[in-house]
């Protein structure tokens, strides 16, 4: 039998490795930014075109590379970060595998210009599909400029799986946020299609968070600081009242490296237990410093998964630290019912001395002074004219006398129990009989038996088709607001709102201004009250982050589903007979009445024969 096991060529092996390292343009951005940070850069520029499909360029002012290093950097497993396997347990750099540049060069057109500070001339290198096209000497500033063009040009199947430019840009922005938050001491500039998205100067942790997520974030942050023998924890958590339904602002950094850890995330949730709703997620920016020998980051090529030596101790320390910060800054409400909140000393004033208040007295004040005289201070007392007060009570005595028992007197505090459908109440009852079961189901009779309807899912179906029709036909009614609403969002949320602005306008929203941090709304759909606008938009942003869409139909579908779910009648709400009957009629007038927008059954039918079988 002939030998069948053969060694793969280098360019084939590089393309296979690229499937792990480079999943989308955001993966290239992450690798290039981390290389620039390892090079000791103080300023980094990121330039993107067409969602990273056409161009990804990273320019830094780091140490640069010699001509030999520039050539060796694109070989597989060639790295300056480690020399032996033991170095994995004392890592202080971002990269260490030596696979990123080789993988990127195998599936893209790469152009490199680099110059160390001590050299007069720079090296210009161009590689296409792992093949070096030319290498020559050029003039360039100190540092490195890496350009990655035409990603996946030689793998059309992978290129077809890339999403739209907006979706890919959103992933790139997420990676940029993670790197920029981990290194506030480095200045970053981010350009997309020629326009500047972020200009982040060198700052501390709090300033970097505010620069990225907007100035309104500053008042939401609560400092966290704890140092133990196991771990040093620093950073910020967001106050419980600003918790969101999306996972957009949860960041863990271990030794200045972004990680994902469901176990540590659960520790934060445990600390917020009882302060936020069960379906909400707290925001946090937590920086953990641990001994490099106690963690293992060589688990996945993306290096976002980390193994800790003692996870249980880390869990307990993190949970207690966050609880301490919540209590220390008076975020958690006091449980001492006899304690006077007015006598508590604010945290910022605990080390300050008391200041004696200034008391001013008007010595010229005389409460018995006559009208004609004036005090030196200019005070005057004028007696009110009370003539004609008897006219206010004319006729009142006769009216009270006719209703001594007060049985027919109507007070303002009494609730109005009337209905708009009083004139047709008998007609409605003659058509069908409905009643509400446990404030969750509506039971109505039909010829063959009865129908049990889930009121929440039924209303979701009715609203879903109504919103879908309004968006498609673009004939929505808008209710103008007397005073415009101003809502604050982060830059990422503003980008999503700009994407779906046209769809929101077609259902009745009117936007007068959308800037980097605030949205000004002058009109809302009639079905949405003014107090619900913020909640609806937060839910929309959350759903669009979880279900990333790329075409107009998907956007319309997600928008209609979110609005229907948010505005529908909830379980536990009481409906009168007229509302029950109207909901039943609207449901069976829908095109698809059996299933909710989320493919769950809306009603079940119980026939008379089914009931008879129960009595056999």
PDB file of C-alpha atoms in Angstrom, residues 166-422:
ATOM      1  CA  UNK A 166     -22.730  48.381   8.808  1.00  0.00           C
ATOM      2  CA  UNK A 167     -22.669  45.028  10.592  1.00  0.00           C
ATOM      3  CA  UNK A 168     -18.944  44.507  10.050  1.00  0.00           C
ATOM      4  CA  UNK A 169     -18.257  48.082  11.197  1.00  0.00           C
ATOM      5  CA  UNK A 170     -20.201  47.361  14.384  1.00  0.00           C
ATOM      6  CA  UNK A 171     -17.969  44.348  15.116  1.00  0.00           C
ATOM      7  CA  UNK A 172     -14.852  46.408  14.386  1.00  0.00           C
ATOM      8  CA  UNK A 173     -16.102  49.132  16.745  1.00  0.00           C
ATOM      9  CA  UNK A 174     -16.612  46.548  19.500  1.00  0.00           C
ATOM     10  CA  UNK A 175     -13.023  45.318  19.133  1.00  0.00           C
ATOM     11  CA  UNK A 176     -11.749  48.904  19.079  1.00  0.00           C
ATOM     12  CA  UNK A 177     -13.637  49.639  22.321  1.00  0.00           C
ATOM     13  CA  UNK A 178     -12.063  46.630  24.036  1.00  0.00           C
ATOM     14  CA  UNK A 179      -8.512  47.539  23.070  1.00  0.00           C
ATOM     15  CA  UNK A 180      -8.966  51.256  23.825  1.00  0.00           C
ATOM     16  CA  UNK A 181     -10.491  50.571  27.252  1.00  0.00           C
ATOM     17  CA  UNK A 182      -7.671  48.197  28.179  1.00  0.00           C
ATOM     18  CA  UNK A 183      -5.012  50.846  27.406  1.00  0.00           C
ATOM     19  CA  UNK A 184      -6.178  54.333  28.418  1.00  0.00           C
ATOM     20  CA  UNK A 185      -2.551  55.538  28.423  1.00  0.00           C
ATOM     21  CA  UNK A 186      -2.387  55.250  24.595  1.00  0.00           C
ATOM     22  CA  UNK A 187      -3.989  57.792  22.237  1.00  0.00           C
ATOM     23  CA  UNK A 188      -6.301  56.288  19.582  1.00  0.00           C
ATOM     24  CA  UNK A 189      -7.844  57.666  16.376  1.00  0.00           C
ATOM     25  CA  UNK A 190     -10.500  55.754  14.433  1.00  0.00           C
ATOM     26  CA  UNK A 191     -11.496  56.755  10.878  1.00  0.00           C
ATOM     27  CA  UNK A 192     -14.209  55.131   8.770  1.00  0.00           C
ATOM     28  CA  UNK A 193     -14.605  56.014   5.071  1.00  0.00           C
ATOM     29  CA  UNK A 194     -12.763  59.278   5.595  1.00  0.00           C
ATOM     30  CA  UNK A 195     -14.765  60.476   8.626  1.00  0.00           C
ATOM     31  CA  UNK A 196     -13.468  60.467  12.198  1.00  0.00           C
ATOM     32  CA  UNK A 197     -15.469  58.255  14.556  1.00  0.00           C
ATOM     33  CA  UNK A 198     -13.273  58.412  17.669  1.00  0.00           C
ATOM     34  CA  UNK A 199     -10.504  60.717  18.820  1.00  0.00           C
ATOM     35  CA  UNK A 200      -9.326  59.387  22.167  1.00  0.00           C
ATOM     36  CA  UNK A 201      -6.472  61.294  23.842  1.00  0.00           C
ATOM     37  CA  UNK A 202      -4.236  59.805  26.510  1.00  0.00           C
ATOM     38  CA  UNK A 203      -6.302  59.647  29.731  1.00  0.00           C
ATOM     39  CA  UNK A 204      -7.083  57.657  32.865  1.00  0.00           C
ATOM     40  CA  UNK A 205      -9.636  54.852  33.074  1.00  0.00           C
ATOM     41  CA  UNK A 206     -12.631  57.014  33.961  1.00  0.00           C
ATOM     42  CA  UNK A 207     -11.899  59.589  31.265  1.00  0.00           C
ATOM     43  CA  UNK A 208     -11.442  56.870  28.630  1.00  0.00           C
ATOM     44  CA  UNK A 209     -14.842  55.351  29.492  1.00  0.00           C
ATOM     45  CA  UNK A 210     -16.506  58.775  29.266  1.00  0.00           C
ATOM     46  CA  UNK A 211     -14.794  59.550  25.939  1.00  0.00           C
ATOM     47  CA  UNK A 212     -16.099  56.308  24.411  1.00  0.00           C
ATOM     48  CA  UNK A 213     -19.606  56.064  25.875  1.00  0.00           C
ATOM     49  CA  UNK A 214     -20.497  59.753  26.204  1.00  0.00           C
ATOM     50  CA  UNK A 215     -20.414  62.430  28.878  1.00  0.00           C
ATOM     51  CA  UNK A 216     -23.645  61.172  30.496  1.00  0.00           C
ATOM     52  CA  UNK A 217     -21.785  58.017  31.546  1.00  0.00           C
ATOM     53  CA  UNK A 218     -19.763  59.900  34.170  1.00  0.00           C
ATOM     54  CA  UNK A 219     -22.688  60.230  36.582  1.00  0.00           C
ATOM     55  CA  UNK A 220     -23.493  56.514  36.261  1.00  0.00           C
ATOM     56  CA  UNK A 221     -20.104  55.180  37.382  1.00  0.00           C
ATOM     57  CA  UNK A 222     -19.364  53.824  40.854  1.00  0.00           C
ATOM     58  CA  UNK A 223     -15.646  53.221  41.637  1.00  0.00           C
ATOM     59  CA  UNK A 224     -14.439  49.733  42.562  1.00  0.00           C
ATOM     60  CA  UNK A 225     -11.070  49.224  44.239  1.00  0.00           C
ATOM     61  CA  UNK A 226      -9.743  46.269  46.209  1.00  0.00           C
ATOM     62  CA  UNK A 227      -6.301  44.725  46.633  1.00  0.00           C
ATOM     63  CA  UNK A 228      -5.692  41.235  48.024  1.00  0.00           C
ATOM     64  CA  UNK A 229      -2.938  38.644  47.829  1.00  0.00           C
ATOM     65  CA  UNK A 230      -4.814  36.832  45.058  1.00  0.00           C
ATOM     66  CA  UNK A 231      -6.014  39.647  42.828  1.00  0.00           C
ATOM     67  CA  UNK A 232      -6.063  43.437  42.548  1.00  0.00           C
ATOM     68  CA  UNK A 233      -9.429  44.732  41.346  1.00  0.00           C
ATOM     69  CA  UNK A 234     -10.014  48.250  40.000  1.00  0.00           C
ATOM     70  CA  UNK A 235     -12.490  49.900  37.681  1.00  0.00           C
ATOM     71  CA  UNK A 236     -16.117  50.955  37.772  1.00  0.00           C
ATOM     72  CA  UNK A 237     -19.614  49.530  37.921  1.00  0.00           C
ATOM     73  CA  UNK A 238     -22.727  51.261  36.621  1.00  0.00           C
ATOM     74  CA  UNK A 239     -25.455  52.175  39.099  1.00  0.00           C
ATOM     75  CA  UNK A 240     -28.338  49.684  39.311  1.00  0.00           C
ATOM     76  CA  UNK A 241     -30.958  52.132  37.996  1.00  0.00           C
ATOM     77  CA  UNK A 242     -29.082  52.282  34.671  1.00  0.00           C
ATOM     78  CA  UNK A 243     -29.051  48.522  34.085  1.00  0.00           C
ATOM     79  CA  UNK A 244     -30.048  47.542  30.528  1.00  0.00           C
ATOM     80  CA  UNK A 245     -31.611  44.537  28.885  1.00  0.00           C
ATOM     81  CA  UNK A 246     -28.609  44.135  26.583  1.00  0.00           C
ATOM     82  CA  UNK A 247     -25.061  42.998  27.299  1.00  0.00           C
ATOM     83  CA  UNK A 248     -23.422  45.996  25.664  1.00  0.00           C
ATOM     84  CA  UNK A 249     -21.422  47.451  28.569  1.00  0.00           C
ATOM     85  CA  UNK A 250     -19.853  44.445  30.309  1.00  0.00           C
ATOM     86  CA  UNK A 251     -16.047  44.438  30.199  1.00  0.00           C
ATOM     87  CA  UNK A 252     -13.567  42.215  32.039  1.00  0.00           C
ATOM     88  CA  UNK A 253      -9.844  42.877  31.669  1.00  0.00           C
ATOM     89  CA  UNK A 254      -7.233  40.542  33.128  1.00  0.00           C
ATOM     90  CA  UNK A 255      -3.687  41.917  33.006  1.00  0.00           C
ATOM     91  CA  UNK A 256      -4.899  44.521  30.460  1.00  0.00           C
ATOM     92  CA  UNK A 257      -6.353  41.813  28.206  1.00  0.00           C
ATOM     93  CA  UNK A 258     -10.084  41.661  27.414  1.00  0.00           C
ATOM     94  CA  UNK A 259     -11.654  38.326  28.361  1.00  0.00           C
ATOM     95  CA  UNK A 260     -15.066  36.686  28.400  1.00  0.00           C
ATOM     96  CA  UNK A 261     -15.905  34.812  31.587  1.00  0.00           C
ATOM     97  CA  UNK A 262     -19.487  33.668  32.313  1.00  0.00           C
ATOM     98  CA  UNK A 263     -18.338  32.539  35.758  1.00  0.00           C
ATOM     99  CA  UNK A 264     -17.077  35.986  36.789  1.00  0.00           C
ATOM    100  CA  UNK A 265     -20.110  37.600  35.156  1.00  0.00           C
ATOM    101  CA  UNK A 266     -22.298  35.509  37.460  1.00  0.00           C
ATOM    102  CA  UNK A 267     -20.339  36.891  40.436  1.00  0.00           C
ATOM    103  CA  UNK A 268     -21.277  40.428  39.376  1.00  0.00           C
ATOM    104  CA  UNK A 269     -24.928  39.413  38.943  1.00  0.00           C
ATOM    105  CA  UNK A 270     -24.875  37.899  42.432  1.00  0.00           C
ATOM    106  CA  UNK A 271     -23.613  41.200  43.858  1.00  0.00           C
ATOM    107  CA  UNK A 272     -26.468  43.093  42.153  1.00  0.00           C
ATOM    108  CA  UNK A 273     -29.091  40.575  43.279  1.00  0.00           C
ATOM    109  CA  UNK A 274     -32.197  42.372  44.528  1.00  0.00           C
ATOM    110  CA  UNK A 275     -31.150  45.708  43.020  1.00  0.00           C
ATOM    111  CA  UNK A 276     -31.983  45.065  39.353  1.00  0.00           C
ATOM    112  CA  UNK A 277     -34.677  43.145  37.498  1.00  0.00           C
ATOM    113  CA  UNK A 278     -34.126  39.536  36.559  1.00  0.00           C
ATOM    114  CA  UNK A 279     -34.017  40.324  32.821  1.00  0.00           C
ATOM    115  CA  UNK A 280     -31.583  43.261  33.171  1.00  0.00           C
ATOM    116  CA  UNK A 281     -27.790  43.200  33.032  1.00  0.00           C
ATOM    117  CA  UNK A 282     -25.548  45.529  35.052  1.00  0.00           C
ATOM    118  CA  UNK A 283     -22.784  47.430  33.320  1.00  0.00           C
ATOM    119  CA  UNK A 284     -19.206  47.180  34.551  1.00  0.00           C
ATOM    120  CA  UNK A 285     -15.621  47.981  33.560  1.00  0.00           C
ATOM    121  CA  UNK A 286     -13.471  45.794  35.799  1.00  0.00           C
ATOM    122  CA  UNK A 287      -9.667  45.529  35.611  1.00  0.00           C
ATOM    123  CA  UNK A 288      -8.149  42.492  37.326  1.00  0.00           C
ATOM    124  CA  UNK A 289      -4.410  42.137  37.944  1.00  0.00           C
ATOM    125  CA  UNK A 290      -3.270  38.609  38.808  1.00  0.00           C
ATOM    126  CA  UNK A 291      -0.013  36.709  38.774  1.00  0.00           C
ATOM    127  CA  UNK A 292       0.686  35.658  35.129  1.00  0.00           C
ATOM    128  CA  UNK A 293       1.698  32.239  36.405  1.00  0.00           C
ATOM    129  CA  UNK A 294      -1.807  31.673  37.860  1.00  0.00           C
ATOM    130  CA  UNK A 295      -3.663  31.981  34.546  1.00  0.00           C
ATOM    131  CA  UNK A 296      -3.592  30.168  31.219  1.00  0.00           C
ATOM    132  CA  UNK A 297      -4.535  32.173  28.139  1.00  0.00           C
ATOM    133  CA  UNK A 298      -3.310  29.616  25.587  1.00  0.00           C
ATOM    134  CA  UNK A 299      -6.765  28.071  25.144  1.00  0.00           C
ATOM    135  CA  UNK A 300      -8.179  29.593  21.958  1.00  0.00           C
ATOM    136  CA  UNK A 301      -6.536  31.580  19.114  1.00  0.00           C
ATOM    137  CA  UNK A 302      -8.722  34.608  19.939  1.00  0.00           C
ATOM    138  CA  UNK A 303      -7.221  34.623  23.480  1.00  0.00           C
ATOM    139  CA  UNK A 304     -10.488  35.794  25.054  1.00  0.00           C
ATOM    140  CA  UNK A 305     -10.875  32.656  27.216  1.00  0.00           C
ATOM    141  CA  UNK A 306      -8.763  32.369  30.348  1.00  0.00           C
ATOM    142  CA  UNK A 307      -8.334  29.613  32.912  1.00  0.00           C
ATOM    143  CA  UNK A 308      -7.669  30.628  36.536  1.00  0.00           C
ATOM    144  CA  UNK A 309      -5.952  28.522  39.180  1.00  0.00           C
ATOM    145  CA  UNK A 310      -8.471  29.346  41.921  1.00  0.00           C
ATOM    146  CA  UNK A 311     -11.731  30.507  40.347  1.00  0.00           C
ATOM    147  CA  UNK A 312     -13.804  30.041  43.525  1.00  0.00           C
ATOM    148  CA  UNK A 313     -11.677  32.462  45.559  1.00  0.00           C
ATOM    149  CA  UNK A 314     -11.731  34.980  42.701  1.00  0.00           C
ATOM    150  CA  UNK A 315     -15.536  34.661  42.519  1.00  0.00           C
ATOM    151  CA  UNK A 316     -15.953  35.396  46.236  1.00  0.00           C
ATOM    152  CA  UNK A 317     -13.532  38.344  46.222  1.00  0.00           C
ATOM    153  CA  UNK A 318     -15.174  39.923  43.164  1.00  0.00           C
ATOM    154  CA  UNK A 319     -18.686  39.530  44.571  1.00  0.00           C
ATOM    155  CA  UNK A 320     -17.806  41.015  47.977  1.00  0.00           C
ATOM    156  CA  UNK A 321     -15.822  43.868  46.394  1.00  0.00           C
ATOM    157  CA  UNK A 322     -18.766  45.001  44.273  1.00  0.00           C
ATOM    158  CA  UNK A 323     -21.138  44.711  47.227  1.00  0.00           C
ATOM    159  CA  UNK A 324     -18.757  46.844  49.281  1.00  0.00           C
ATOM    160  CA  UNK A 325     -18.658  49.538  46.577  1.00  0.00           C
ATOM    161  CA  UNK A 326     -22.437  49.587  46.280  1.00  0.00           C
ATOM    162  CA  UNK A 327     -22.765  50.102  50.033  1.00  0.00           C
ATOM    163  CA  UNK A 328     -19.811  52.452  50.425  1.00  0.00           C
ATOM    164  CA  UNK A 329     -21.202  54.980  47.946  1.00  0.00           C
ATOM    165  CA  UNK A 330     -24.789  54.772  49.245  1.00  0.00           C
ATOM    166  CA  UNK A 331     -26.049  52.995  46.116  1.00  0.00           C
ATOM    167  CA  UNK A 332     -27.747  50.287  48.191  1.00  0.00           C
ATOM    168  CA  UNK A 333     -30.733  51.626  50.205  1.00  0.00           C
ATOM    169  CA  UNK A 334     -30.320  51.650  53.979  1.00  0.00           C
ATOM    170  CA  UNK A 335     -32.137  48.928  55.960  1.00  0.00           C
ATOM    171  CA  UNK A 336     -32.188  50.841  59.265  1.00  0.00           C
ATOM    172  CA  UNK A 337     -35.747  52.197  59.386  1.00  0.00           C
ATOM    173  CA  UNK A 338     -35.033  54.362  62.458  1.00  0.00           C
ATOM    174  CA  UNK A 339     -32.050  56.056  60.850  1.00  0.00           C
ATOM    175  CA  UNK A 340     -32.585  59.632  59.677  1.00  0.00           C
ATOM    176  CA  UNK A 341     -31.243  59.946  56.131  1.00  0.00           C
ATOM    177  CA  UNK A 342     -30.847  63.710  56.621  1.00  0.00           C
ATOM    178  CA  UNK A 343     -28.243  63.132  59.325  1.00  0.00           C
ATOM    179  CA  UNK A 344     -25.985  60.922  57.212  1.00  0.00           C
ATOM    180  CA  UNK A 345     -22.640  62.370  56.179  1.00  0.00           C
ATOM    181  CA  UNK A 346     -22.012  62.117  52.424  1.00  0.00           C
ATOM    182  CA  UNK A 347     -18.991  60.047  51.437  1.00  0.00           C
ATOM    183  CA  UNK A 348     -17.183  63.033  49.893  1.00  0.00           C
ATOM    184  CA  UNK A 349     -17.522  65.096  53.121  1.00  0.00           C
ATOM    185  CA  UNK A 350     -16.476  62.526  55.730  1.00  0.00           C
ATOM    186  CA  UNK A 351     -12.984  64.033  56.155  1.00  0.00           C
ATOM    187  CA  UNK A 352     -14.007  67.695  55.963  1.00  0.00           C
ATOM    188  CA  UNK A 353     -14.470  69.980  58.975  1.00  0.00           C
ATOM    189  CA  UNK A 354     -17.807  71.547  59.775  1.00  0.00           C
ATOM    190  CA  UNK A 355     -18.326  75.152  58.725  1.00  0.00           C
ATOM    191  CA  UNK A 356     -20.307  77.503  60.970  1.00  0.00           C
ATOM    192  CA  UNK A 357     -23.299  78.869  59.014  1.00  0.00           C
ATOM    193  CA  UNK A 358     -23.799  82.601  58.600  1.00  0.00           C
ATOM    194  CA  UNK A 359     -26.989  83.994  60.146  1.00  0.00           C
ATOM    195  CA  UNK A 360     -28.431  87.277  58.859  1.00  0.00           C
ATOM    196  CA  UNK A 361     -31.171  89.177  60.742  1.00  0.00           C
ATOM    197  CA  UNK A 362     -33.308  92.048  59.431  1.00  0.00           C
ATOM    198  CA  UNK A 363     -33.368  94.277  62.495  1.00  0.00           C
ATOM    199  CA  UNK A 364     -35.752  96.790  60.852  1.00  0.00           C
ATOM    200  CA  UNK A 365     -38.562  94.238  60.402  1.00  0.00           C
ATOM    201  CA  UNK A 366     -41.799  95.148  62.310  1.00  0.00           C
ATOM    202  CA  UNK A 367     -44.847  92.892  61.768  1.00  0.00           C
ATOM    203  CA  UNK A 368     -47.174  95.455  63.469  1.00  0.00           C
ATOM    204  CA  UNK A 369     -46.193  98.335  61.242  1.00  0.00           C
ATOM    205  CA  UNK A 370     -49.085 100.228  59.605  1.00  0.00           C
ATOM    206  CA  UNK A 371     -49.699 100.316  55.858  1.00  0.00           C
ATOM    207  CA  UNK A 372     -48.797 103.944  55.312  1.00  0.00           C
ATOM    208  CA  UNK A 373     -45.393 103.665  56.962  1.00  0.00           C
ATOM    209  CA  UNK A 374     -42.406 102.004  55.338  1.00  0.00           C
ATOM    210  CA  UNK A 375     -39.576 100.287  57.085  1.00  0.00           C
ATOM    211  CA  UNK A 376     -36.027 101.247  56.303  1.00  0.00           C
ATOM    212  CA  UNK A 377     -35.543  97.902  54.569  1.00  0.00           C
ATOM    213  CA  UNK A 378     -38.411  98.657  52.201  1.00  0.00           C
ATOM    214  CA  UNK A 379     -40.818  96.044  53.589  1.00  0.00           C
ATOM    215  CA  UNK A 380     -44.596  96.661  53.530  1.00  0.00           C
ATOM    216  CA  UNK A 381     -47.649  94.825  54.720  1.00  0.00           C
ATOM    217  CA  UNK A 382     -50.896  95.226  52.791  1.00  0.00           C
ATOM    218  CA  UNK A 383     -54.224  94.074  54.161  1.00  0.00           C
ATOM    219  CA  UNK A 384     -56.368  92.148  51.714  1.00  0.00           C
ATOM    220  CA  UNK A 385     -59.821  93.457  50.764  1.00  0.00           C
ATOM    221  CA  UNK A 386     -62.437  90.959  51.962  1.00  0.00           C
ATOM    222  CA  UNK A 387     -65.624  92.754  50.954  1.00  0.00           C
ATOM    223  CA  UNK A 388     -68.266  90.708  49.158  1.00  0.00           C
ATOM    224  CA  UNK A 389     -67.278  87.327  50.585  1.00  0.00           C
ATOM    225  CA  UNK A 390     -70.966  86.484  51.188  1.00  0.00           C
ATOM    226  CA  UNK A 391     -71.520  86.157  47.413  1.00  0.00           C
ATOM    227  CA  UNK A 392     -69.413  82.999  47.339  1.00  0.00           C
ATOM    228  CA  UNK A 393     -72.062  81.077  49.313  1.00  0.00           C
ATOM    229  CA  UNK A 394     -75.226  82.276  47.494  1.00  0.00           C
ATOM    230  CA  UNK A 395     -77.397  79.266  46.524  1.00  0.00           C
ATOM    231  CA  UNK A 396     -75.193  76.712  48.209  1.00  0.00           C
ATOM    232  CA  UNK A 397     -77.489  76.200  51.171  1.00  0.00           C
ATOM    233  CA  UNK A 398     -80.487  75.294  49.020  1.00  0.00           C
ATOM    234  CA  UNK A 399     -78.488  72.725  47.061  1.00  0.00           C
ATOM    235  CA  UNK A 400     -77.171  71.057  50.180  1.00  0.00           C
ATOM    236  CA  UNK A 401     -80.613  70.921  51.669  1.00  0.00           C
ATOM    237  CA  UNK A 402     -81.973  69.006  48.721  1.00  0.00           C
ATOM    238  CA  UNK A 403     -79.269  66.331  49.067  1.00  0.00           C
ATOM    239  CA  UNK A 404     -78.959  65.838  52.784  1.00  0.00           C
ATOM    240  CA  UNK A 405     -78.091  62.129  52.391  1.00  0.00           C
ATOM    241  CA  UNK A 406     -75.287  62.918  49.910  1.00  0.00           C
ATOM    242  CA  UNK A 407     -76.349  59.834  47.926  1.00  0.00           C
ATOM    243  CA  UNK A 408     -76.339  61.606  44.571  1.00  0.00           C
ATOM    244  CA  UNK A 409     -73.317  63.848  45.193  1.00  0.00           C
ATOM    245  CA  UNK A 410     -70.340  62.895  42.959  1.00  0.00           C
ATOM    246  CA  UNK A 411     -66.892  63.509  44.315  1.00  0.00           C
ATOM    247  CA  UNK A 412     -63.738  63.961  42.239  1.00  0.00           C
ATOM    248  CA  UNK A 413     -61.989  61.130  44.061  1.00  0.00           C
ATOM    249  CA  UNK A 414     -64.567  58.622  42.828  1.00  0.00           C
ATOM    250  CA  UNK A 415     -63.389  56.508  39.893  1.00  0.00           C
ATOM    251  CA  UNK A 416     -65.338  56.634  36.673  1.00  0.00           C
ATOM    252  CA  UNK A 417     -66.603  53.128  36.071  1.00  0.00           C
ATOM    253  CA  UNK A 418     -68.499  53.981  32.910  1.00  0.00           C
ATOM    254  CA  UNK A 419     -67.587  52.661  29.467  1.00  0.00           C
ATOM    255  CA  UNK A 420     -67.371  54.183  26.030  1.00  0.00           C
ATOM    256  CA  UNK A 421     -69.371  51.230  24.771  1.00  0.00           C
ATOM    257  CA  UNK A 422     -72.391  51.650  27.076  1.00  0.00           C
TER     258      UNK A 422
END
